[in-house]
PDB file of C-alpha atoms in Angstrom:
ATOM      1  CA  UNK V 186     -25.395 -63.013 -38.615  1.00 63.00           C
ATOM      2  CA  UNK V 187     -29.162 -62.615 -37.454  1.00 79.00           C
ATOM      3  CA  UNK V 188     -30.543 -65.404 -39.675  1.00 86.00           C
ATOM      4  CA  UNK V 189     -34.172 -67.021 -39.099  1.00 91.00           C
ATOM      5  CA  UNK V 190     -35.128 -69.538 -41.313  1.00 93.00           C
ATOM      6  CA  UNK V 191     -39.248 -71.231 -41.355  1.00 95.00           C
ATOM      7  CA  UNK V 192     -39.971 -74.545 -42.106  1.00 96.00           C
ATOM      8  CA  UNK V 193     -41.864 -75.417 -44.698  1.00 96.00           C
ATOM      9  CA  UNK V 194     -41.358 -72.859 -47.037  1.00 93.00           C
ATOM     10  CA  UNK V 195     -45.088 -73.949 -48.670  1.00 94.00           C
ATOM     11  CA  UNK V 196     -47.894 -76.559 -47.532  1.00 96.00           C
ATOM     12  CA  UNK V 197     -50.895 -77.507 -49.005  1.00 96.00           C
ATOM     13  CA  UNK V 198     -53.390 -79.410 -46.344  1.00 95.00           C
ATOM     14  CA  UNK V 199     -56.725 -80.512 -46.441  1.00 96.00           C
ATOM     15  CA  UNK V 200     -59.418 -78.803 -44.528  1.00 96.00           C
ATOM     16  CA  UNK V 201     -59.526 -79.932 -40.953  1.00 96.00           C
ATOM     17  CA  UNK V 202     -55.950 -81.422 -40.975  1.00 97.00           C
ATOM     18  CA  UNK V 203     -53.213 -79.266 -38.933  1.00 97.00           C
ATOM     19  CA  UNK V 204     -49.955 -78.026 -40.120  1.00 97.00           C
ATOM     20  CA  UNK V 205     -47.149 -76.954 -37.792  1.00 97.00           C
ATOM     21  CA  UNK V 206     -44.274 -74.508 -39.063  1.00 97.00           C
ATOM     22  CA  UNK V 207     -40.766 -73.846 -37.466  1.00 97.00           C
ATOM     23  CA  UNK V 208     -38.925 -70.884 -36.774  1.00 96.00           C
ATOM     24  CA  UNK V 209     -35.548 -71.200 -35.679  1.00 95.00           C
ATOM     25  CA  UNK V 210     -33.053 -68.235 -34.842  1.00 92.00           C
ATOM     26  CA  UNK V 211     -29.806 -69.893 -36.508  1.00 91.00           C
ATOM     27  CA  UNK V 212     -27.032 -67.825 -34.905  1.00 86.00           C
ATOM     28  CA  UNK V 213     -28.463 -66.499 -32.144  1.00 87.00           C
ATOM     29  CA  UNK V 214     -30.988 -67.076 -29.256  1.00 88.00           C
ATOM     30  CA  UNK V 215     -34.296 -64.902 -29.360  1.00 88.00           C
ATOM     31  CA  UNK V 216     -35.843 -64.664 -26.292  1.00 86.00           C
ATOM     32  CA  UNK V 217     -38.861 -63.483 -27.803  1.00 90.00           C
ATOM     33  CA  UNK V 218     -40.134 -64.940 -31.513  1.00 93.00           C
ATOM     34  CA  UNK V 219     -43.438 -63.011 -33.162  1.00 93.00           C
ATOM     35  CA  UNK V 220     -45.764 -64.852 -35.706  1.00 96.00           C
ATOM     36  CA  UNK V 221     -46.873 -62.552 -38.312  1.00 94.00           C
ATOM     37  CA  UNK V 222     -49.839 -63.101 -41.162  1.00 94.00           C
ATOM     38  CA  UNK V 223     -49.598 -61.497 -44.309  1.00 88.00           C
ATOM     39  CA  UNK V 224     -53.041 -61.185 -46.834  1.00 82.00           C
ATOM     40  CA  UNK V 225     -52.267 -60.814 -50.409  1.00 76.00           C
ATOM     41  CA  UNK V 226     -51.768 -57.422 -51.254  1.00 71.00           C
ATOM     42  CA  UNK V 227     -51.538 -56.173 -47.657  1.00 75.00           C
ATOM     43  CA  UNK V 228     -49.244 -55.561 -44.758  1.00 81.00           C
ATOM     44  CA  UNK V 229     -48.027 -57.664 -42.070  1.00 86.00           C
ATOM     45  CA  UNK V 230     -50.759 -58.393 -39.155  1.00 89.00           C
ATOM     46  CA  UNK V 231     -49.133 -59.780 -35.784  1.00 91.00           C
ATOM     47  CA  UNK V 232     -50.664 -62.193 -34.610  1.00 94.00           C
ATOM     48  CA  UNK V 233     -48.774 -63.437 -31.440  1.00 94.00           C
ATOM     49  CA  UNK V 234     -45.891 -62.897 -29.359  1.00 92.00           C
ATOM     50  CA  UNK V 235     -43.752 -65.452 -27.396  1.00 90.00           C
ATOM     51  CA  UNK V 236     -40.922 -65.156 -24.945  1.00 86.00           C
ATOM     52  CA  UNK V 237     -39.257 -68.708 -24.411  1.00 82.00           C
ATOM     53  CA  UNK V 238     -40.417 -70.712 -21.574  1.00 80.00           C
ATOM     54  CA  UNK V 239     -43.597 -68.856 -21.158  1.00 82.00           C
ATOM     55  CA  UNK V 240     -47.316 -68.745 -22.893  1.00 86.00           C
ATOM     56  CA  UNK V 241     -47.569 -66.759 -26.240  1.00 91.00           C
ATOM     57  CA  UNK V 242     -49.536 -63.625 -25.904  1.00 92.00           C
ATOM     58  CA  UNK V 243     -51.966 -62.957 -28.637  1.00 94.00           C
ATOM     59  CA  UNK V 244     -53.530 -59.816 -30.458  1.00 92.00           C
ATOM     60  CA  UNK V 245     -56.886 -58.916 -30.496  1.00 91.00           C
ATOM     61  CA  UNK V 246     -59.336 -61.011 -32.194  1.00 92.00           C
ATOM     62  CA  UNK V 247     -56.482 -64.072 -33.067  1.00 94.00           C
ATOM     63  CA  UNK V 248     -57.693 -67.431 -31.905  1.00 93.00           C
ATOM     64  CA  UNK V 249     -55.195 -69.032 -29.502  1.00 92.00           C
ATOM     65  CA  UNK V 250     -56.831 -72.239 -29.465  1.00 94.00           C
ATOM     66  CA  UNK V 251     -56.422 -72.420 -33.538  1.00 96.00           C
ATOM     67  CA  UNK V 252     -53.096 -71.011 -33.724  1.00 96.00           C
ATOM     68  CA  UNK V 253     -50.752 -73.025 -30.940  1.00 95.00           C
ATOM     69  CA  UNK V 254     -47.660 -71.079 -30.342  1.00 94.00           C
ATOM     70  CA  UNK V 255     -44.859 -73.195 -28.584  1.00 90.00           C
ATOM     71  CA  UNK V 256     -41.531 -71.283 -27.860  1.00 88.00           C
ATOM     72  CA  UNK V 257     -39.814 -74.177 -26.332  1.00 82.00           C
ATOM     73  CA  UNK V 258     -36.404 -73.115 -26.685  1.00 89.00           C
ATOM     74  CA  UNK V 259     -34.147 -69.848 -27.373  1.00 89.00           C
ATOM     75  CA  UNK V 260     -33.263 -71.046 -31.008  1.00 92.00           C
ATOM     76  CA  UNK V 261     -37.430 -72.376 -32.278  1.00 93.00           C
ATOM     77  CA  UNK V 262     -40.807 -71.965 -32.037  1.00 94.00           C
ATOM     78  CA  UNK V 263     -43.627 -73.365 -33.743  1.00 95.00           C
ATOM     79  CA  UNK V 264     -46.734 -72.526 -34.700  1.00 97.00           C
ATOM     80  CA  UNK V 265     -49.292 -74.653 -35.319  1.00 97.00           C
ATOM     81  CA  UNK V 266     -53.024 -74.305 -37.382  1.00 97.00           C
ATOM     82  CA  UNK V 267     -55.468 -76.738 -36.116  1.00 96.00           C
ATOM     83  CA  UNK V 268     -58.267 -77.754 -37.860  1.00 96.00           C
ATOM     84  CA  UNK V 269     -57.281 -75.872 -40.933  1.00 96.00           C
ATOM     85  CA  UNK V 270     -60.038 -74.255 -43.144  1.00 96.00           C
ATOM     86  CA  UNK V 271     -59.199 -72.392 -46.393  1.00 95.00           C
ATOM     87  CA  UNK V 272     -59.759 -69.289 -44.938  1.00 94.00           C
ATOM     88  CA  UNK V 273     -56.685 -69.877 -43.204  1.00 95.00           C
ATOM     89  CA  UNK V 274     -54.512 -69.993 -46.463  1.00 95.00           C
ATOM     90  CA  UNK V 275     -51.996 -66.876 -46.283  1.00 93.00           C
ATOM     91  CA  UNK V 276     -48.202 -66.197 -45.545  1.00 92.00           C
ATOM     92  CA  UNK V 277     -46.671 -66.625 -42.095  1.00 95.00           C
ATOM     93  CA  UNK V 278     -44.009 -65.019 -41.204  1.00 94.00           C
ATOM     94  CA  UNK V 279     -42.350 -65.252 -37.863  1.00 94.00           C
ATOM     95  CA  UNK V 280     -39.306 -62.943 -36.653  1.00 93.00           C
ATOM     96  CA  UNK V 281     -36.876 -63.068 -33.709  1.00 92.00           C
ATOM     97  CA  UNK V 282     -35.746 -60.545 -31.580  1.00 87.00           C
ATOM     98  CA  UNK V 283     -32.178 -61.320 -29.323  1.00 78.00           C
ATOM     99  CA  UNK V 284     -31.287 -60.319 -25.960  1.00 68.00           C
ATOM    100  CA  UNK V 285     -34.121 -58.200 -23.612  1.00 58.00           C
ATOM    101  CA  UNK V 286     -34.198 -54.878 -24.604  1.00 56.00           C
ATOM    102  CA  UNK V 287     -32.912 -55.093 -28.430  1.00 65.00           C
ATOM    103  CA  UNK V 288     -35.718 -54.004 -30.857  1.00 68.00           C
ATOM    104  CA  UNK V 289     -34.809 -54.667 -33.796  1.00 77.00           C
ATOM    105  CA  UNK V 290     -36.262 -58.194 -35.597  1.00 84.00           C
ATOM    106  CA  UNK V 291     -34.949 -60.113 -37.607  1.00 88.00           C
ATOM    107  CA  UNK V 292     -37.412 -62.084 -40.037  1.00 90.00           C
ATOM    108  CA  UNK V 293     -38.036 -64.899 -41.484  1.00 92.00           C
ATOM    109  CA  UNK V 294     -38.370 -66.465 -45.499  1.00 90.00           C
ATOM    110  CA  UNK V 295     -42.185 -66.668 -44.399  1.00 92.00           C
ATOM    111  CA  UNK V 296     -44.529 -70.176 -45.238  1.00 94.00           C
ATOM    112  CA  UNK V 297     -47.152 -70.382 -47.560  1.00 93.00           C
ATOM    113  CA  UNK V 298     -50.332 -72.240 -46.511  1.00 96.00           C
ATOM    114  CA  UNK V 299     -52.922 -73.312 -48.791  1.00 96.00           C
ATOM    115  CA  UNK V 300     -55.718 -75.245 -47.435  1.00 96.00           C
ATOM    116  CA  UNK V 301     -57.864 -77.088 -49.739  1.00 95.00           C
TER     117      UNK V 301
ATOM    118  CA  UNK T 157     -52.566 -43.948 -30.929  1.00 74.00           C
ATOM    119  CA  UNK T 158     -48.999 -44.613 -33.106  1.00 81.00           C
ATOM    120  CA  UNK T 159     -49.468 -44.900 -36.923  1.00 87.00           C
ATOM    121  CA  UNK T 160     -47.547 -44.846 -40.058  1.00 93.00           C
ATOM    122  CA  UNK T 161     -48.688 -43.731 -43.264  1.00 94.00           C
ATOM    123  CA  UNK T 162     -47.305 -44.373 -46.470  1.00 95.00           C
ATOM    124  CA  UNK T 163     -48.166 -42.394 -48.503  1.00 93.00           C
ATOM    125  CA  UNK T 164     -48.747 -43.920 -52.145  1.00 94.00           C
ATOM    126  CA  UNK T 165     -50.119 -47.552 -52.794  1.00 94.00           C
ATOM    127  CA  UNK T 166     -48.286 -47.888 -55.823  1.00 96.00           C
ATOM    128  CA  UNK T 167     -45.067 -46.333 -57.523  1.00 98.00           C
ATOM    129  CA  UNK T 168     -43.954 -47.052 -61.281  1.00 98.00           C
ATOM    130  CA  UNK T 169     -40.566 -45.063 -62.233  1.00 97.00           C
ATOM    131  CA  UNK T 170     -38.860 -46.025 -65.722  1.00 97.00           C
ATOM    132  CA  UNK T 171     -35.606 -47.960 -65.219  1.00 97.00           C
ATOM    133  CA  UNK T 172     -32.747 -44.974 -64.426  1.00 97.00           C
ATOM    134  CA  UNK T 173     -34.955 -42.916 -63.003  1.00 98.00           C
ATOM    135  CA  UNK T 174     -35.263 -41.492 -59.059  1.00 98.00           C
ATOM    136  CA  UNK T 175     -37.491 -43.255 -56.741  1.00 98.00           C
ATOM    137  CA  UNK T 176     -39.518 -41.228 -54.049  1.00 98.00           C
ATOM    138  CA  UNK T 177     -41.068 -43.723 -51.523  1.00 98.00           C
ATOM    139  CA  UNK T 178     -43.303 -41.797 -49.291  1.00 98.00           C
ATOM    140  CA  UNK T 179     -43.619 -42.436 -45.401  1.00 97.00           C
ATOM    141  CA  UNK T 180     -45.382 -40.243 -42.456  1.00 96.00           C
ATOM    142  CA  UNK T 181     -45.201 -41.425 -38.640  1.00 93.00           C
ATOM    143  CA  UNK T 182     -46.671 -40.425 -35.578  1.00 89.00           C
ATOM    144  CA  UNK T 183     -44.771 -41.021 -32.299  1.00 76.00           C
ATOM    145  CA  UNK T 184     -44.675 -39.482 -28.803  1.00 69.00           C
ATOM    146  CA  UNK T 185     -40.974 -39.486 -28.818  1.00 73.00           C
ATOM    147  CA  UNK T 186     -37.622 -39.802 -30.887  1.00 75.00           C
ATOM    148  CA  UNK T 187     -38.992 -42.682 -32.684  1.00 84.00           C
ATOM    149  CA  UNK T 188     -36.685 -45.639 -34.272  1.00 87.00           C
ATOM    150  CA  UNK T 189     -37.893 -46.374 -38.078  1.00 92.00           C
ATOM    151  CA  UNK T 190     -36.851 -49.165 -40.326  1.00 93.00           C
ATOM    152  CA  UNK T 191     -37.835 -49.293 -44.093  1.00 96.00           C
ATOM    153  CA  UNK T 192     -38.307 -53.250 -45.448  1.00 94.00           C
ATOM    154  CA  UNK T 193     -38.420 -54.603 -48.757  1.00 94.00           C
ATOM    155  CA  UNK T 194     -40.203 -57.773 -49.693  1.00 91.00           C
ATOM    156  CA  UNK T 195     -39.694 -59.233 -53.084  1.00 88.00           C
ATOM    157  CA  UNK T 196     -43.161 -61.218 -54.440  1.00 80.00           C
ATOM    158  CA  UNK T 197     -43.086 -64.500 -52.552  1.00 69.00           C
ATOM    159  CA  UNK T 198     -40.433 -63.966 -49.849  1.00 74.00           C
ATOM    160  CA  UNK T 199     -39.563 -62.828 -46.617  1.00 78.00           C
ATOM    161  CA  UNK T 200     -38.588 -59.515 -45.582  1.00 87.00           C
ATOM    162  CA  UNK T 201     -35.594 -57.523 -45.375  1.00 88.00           C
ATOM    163  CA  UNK T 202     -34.042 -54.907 -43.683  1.00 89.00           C
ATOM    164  CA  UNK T 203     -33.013 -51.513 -46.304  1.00 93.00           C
ATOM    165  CA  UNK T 204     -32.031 -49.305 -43.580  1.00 93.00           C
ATOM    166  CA  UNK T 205     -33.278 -47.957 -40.399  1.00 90.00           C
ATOM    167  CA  UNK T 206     -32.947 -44.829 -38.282  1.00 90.00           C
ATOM    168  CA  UNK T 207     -32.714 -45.119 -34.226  1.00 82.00           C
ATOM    169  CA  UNK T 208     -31.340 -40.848 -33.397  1.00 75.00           C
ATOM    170  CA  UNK T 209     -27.982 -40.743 -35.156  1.00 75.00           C
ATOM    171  CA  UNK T 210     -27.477 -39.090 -38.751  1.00 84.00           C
ATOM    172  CA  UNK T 211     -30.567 -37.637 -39.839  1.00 89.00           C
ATOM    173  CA  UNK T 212     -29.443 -39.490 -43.591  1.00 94.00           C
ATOM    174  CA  UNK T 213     -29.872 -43.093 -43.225  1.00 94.00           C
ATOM    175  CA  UNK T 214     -27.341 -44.733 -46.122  1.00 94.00           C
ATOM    176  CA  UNK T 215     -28.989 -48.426 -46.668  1.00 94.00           C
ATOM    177  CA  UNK T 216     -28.488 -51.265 -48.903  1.00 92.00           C
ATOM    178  CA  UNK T 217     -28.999 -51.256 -52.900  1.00 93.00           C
ATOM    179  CA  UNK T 218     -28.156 -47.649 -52.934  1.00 96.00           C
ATOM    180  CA  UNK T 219     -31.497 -46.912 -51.252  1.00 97.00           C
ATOM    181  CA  UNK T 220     -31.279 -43.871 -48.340  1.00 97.00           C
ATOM    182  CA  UNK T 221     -33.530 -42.343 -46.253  1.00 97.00           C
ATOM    183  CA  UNK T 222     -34.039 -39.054 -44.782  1.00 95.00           C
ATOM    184  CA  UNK T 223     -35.673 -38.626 -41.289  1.00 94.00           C
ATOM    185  CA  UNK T 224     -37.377 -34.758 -40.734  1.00 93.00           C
ATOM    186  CA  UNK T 225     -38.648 -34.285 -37.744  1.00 90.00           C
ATOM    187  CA  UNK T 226     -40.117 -31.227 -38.197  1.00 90.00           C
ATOM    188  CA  UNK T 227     -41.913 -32.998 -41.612  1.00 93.00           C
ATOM    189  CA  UNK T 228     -42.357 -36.235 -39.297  1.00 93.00           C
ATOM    190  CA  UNK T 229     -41.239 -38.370 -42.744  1.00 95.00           C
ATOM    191  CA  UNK T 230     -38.666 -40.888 -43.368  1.00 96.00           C
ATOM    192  CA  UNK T 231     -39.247 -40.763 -46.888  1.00 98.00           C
ATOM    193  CA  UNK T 232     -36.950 -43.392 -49.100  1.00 98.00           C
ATOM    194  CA  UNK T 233     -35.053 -42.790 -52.062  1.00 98.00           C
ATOM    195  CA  UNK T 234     -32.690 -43.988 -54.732  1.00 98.00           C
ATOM    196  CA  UNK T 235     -30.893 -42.001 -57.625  1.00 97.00           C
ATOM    197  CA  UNK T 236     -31.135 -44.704 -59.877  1.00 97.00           C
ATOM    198  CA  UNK T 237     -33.805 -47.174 -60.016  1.00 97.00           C
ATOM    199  CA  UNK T 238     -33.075 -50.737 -61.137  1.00 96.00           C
ATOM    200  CA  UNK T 239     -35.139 -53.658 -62.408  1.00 96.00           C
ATOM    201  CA  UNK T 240     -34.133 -55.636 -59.550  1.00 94.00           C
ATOM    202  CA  UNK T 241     -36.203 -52.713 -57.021  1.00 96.00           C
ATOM    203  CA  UNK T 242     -39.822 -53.877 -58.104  1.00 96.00           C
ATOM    204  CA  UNK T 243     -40.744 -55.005 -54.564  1.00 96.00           C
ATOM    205  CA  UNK T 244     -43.174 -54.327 -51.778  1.00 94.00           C
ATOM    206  CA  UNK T 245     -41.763 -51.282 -49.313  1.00 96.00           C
ATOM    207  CA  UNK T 246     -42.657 -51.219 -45.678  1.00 95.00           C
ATOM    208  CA  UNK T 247     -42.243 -48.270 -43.773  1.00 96.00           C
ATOM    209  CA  UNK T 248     -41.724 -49.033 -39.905  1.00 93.00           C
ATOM    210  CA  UNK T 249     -41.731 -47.135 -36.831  1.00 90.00           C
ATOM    211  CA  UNK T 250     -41.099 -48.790 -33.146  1.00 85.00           C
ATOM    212  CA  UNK T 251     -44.093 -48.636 -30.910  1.00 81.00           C
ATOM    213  CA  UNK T 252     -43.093 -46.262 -27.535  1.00 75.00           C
ATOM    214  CA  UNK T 253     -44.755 -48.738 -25.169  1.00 76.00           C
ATOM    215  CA  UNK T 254     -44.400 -51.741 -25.735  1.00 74.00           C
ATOM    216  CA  UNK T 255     -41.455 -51.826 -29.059  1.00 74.00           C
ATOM    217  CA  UNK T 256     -43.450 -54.080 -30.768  1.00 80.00           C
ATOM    218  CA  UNK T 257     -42.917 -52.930 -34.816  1.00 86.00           C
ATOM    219  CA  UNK T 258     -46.047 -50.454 -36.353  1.00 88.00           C
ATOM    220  CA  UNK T 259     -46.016 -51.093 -40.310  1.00 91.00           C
ATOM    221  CA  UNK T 260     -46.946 -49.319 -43.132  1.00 92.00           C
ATOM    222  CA  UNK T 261     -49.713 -50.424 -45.526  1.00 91.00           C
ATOM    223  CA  UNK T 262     -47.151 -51.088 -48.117  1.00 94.00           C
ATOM    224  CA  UNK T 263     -45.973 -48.992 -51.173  1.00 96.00           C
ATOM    225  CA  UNK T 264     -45.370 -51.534 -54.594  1.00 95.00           C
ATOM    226  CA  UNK T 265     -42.746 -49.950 -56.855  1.00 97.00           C
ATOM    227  CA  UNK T 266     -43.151 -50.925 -60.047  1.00 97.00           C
ATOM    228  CA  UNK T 267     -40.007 -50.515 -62.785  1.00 97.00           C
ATOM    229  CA  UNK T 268     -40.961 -49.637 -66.226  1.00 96.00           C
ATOM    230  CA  UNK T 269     -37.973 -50.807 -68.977  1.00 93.00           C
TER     231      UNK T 269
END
């Protein structure tokens, strides 16, 4: 049990296209999804977190205009890179967490971007 | 503010031999601490964690953990280390305010034949 998958596993884009990845809890329904970026050789940086039905809330110095977080429903949310610039290439990883008051995540394969 | 520090960048053992993963917290209270293993290119998962039962957290792969309080460590270990173990190790503690996860900078093992 406790699966999240991501969709894509990799994209390459062009600079100034946008690329949206899924997260979806498979057998069971996270109320609240994070979005995580990973830098080679590095550890994980947060970079949002979203309860379902409600507006993603975002760490420190993360642009929510660039990175759209939709958390539409229990079992997905997406985020999305707009206007994509190389410096955006990394691994995103997103992670769900189940009923209100569980701590414990459960995470996902992670996407590779590269932006070209 | 709540940290964890791990304490080694990179570890290289010879095949058969003990691993020692090193891992320091700080937290305000009887923290909850998970220890993560990503293999190169893919996503994370879950060794063992400790939330205030047995001070000896068993895990998968024949990895286990010890929690000291008084040593504020949850160092990792494994008897026996196999080819199959060269991965990125995150050590993780649960923040007390909000239970968002506090990670590690990462510890590579690296398995010599």
């Amino acid at each position: 049990g406790a699966v999240v998958s991501q969709h894509p596993s990799r994209v390459i884009c062009k600079s100034g296209t946008s690329v949206k990845i899924e997260c979806r809890s498979l057998d069971f329904q996270a109320t609240t999804m994070f979005w995580y970026r990973q830098f080679p050789k590095k550890s994980l940086m947060l970079m949002a977190t979203s309860n379902e039905g409600s507006k993603a809330t975002y760490e420190q110095g993360v642009e929510k205009d660039k990175f759209l977080i939709n958390h539409a429903s229990l079992t997905l949310s997406t985020l999305t890179v707009t206007s994509a610039h190389p410096e955006d290439s990394s691994f995103y990883i997103c992670s769900a967490r189940g009923a209100r008051g569980a701590y414990e995540q459960y995470f996902g394969p992670g996407t590779r971007l590269t932006v070209t | 503010a709540q940290s964890v520090t791990q304490l080694d960048s990179h570890v290289s053992v010879s095949e058969g031999t003990p691993v020692l993963l090193r891992c320091n917290y700080s937290s305000s209270y009887s923290p909850s601490l998970f220890w993560y293993v990503q293999h190169p290119n893919k996503g994370l998962q879950l060794l063992l964690k400790y939330t205030s039962a047995a001070t000896l957290v068993k895990g998968i792969n024949g990895f286990e953990a010890e929690f000291k309080k008084s040593e504020t460590s949850f160092h990792l270990t494994k008897p026996s280390a196999h080819m199959s173990d060269a991965a990125e190790y995150f050590c993780v503690v649960i923040s007390d305010s909000n239970y968002q996860l506090i990670w590690g900078a990462g510890t590579k093992l690296i398995i010599k034949p």
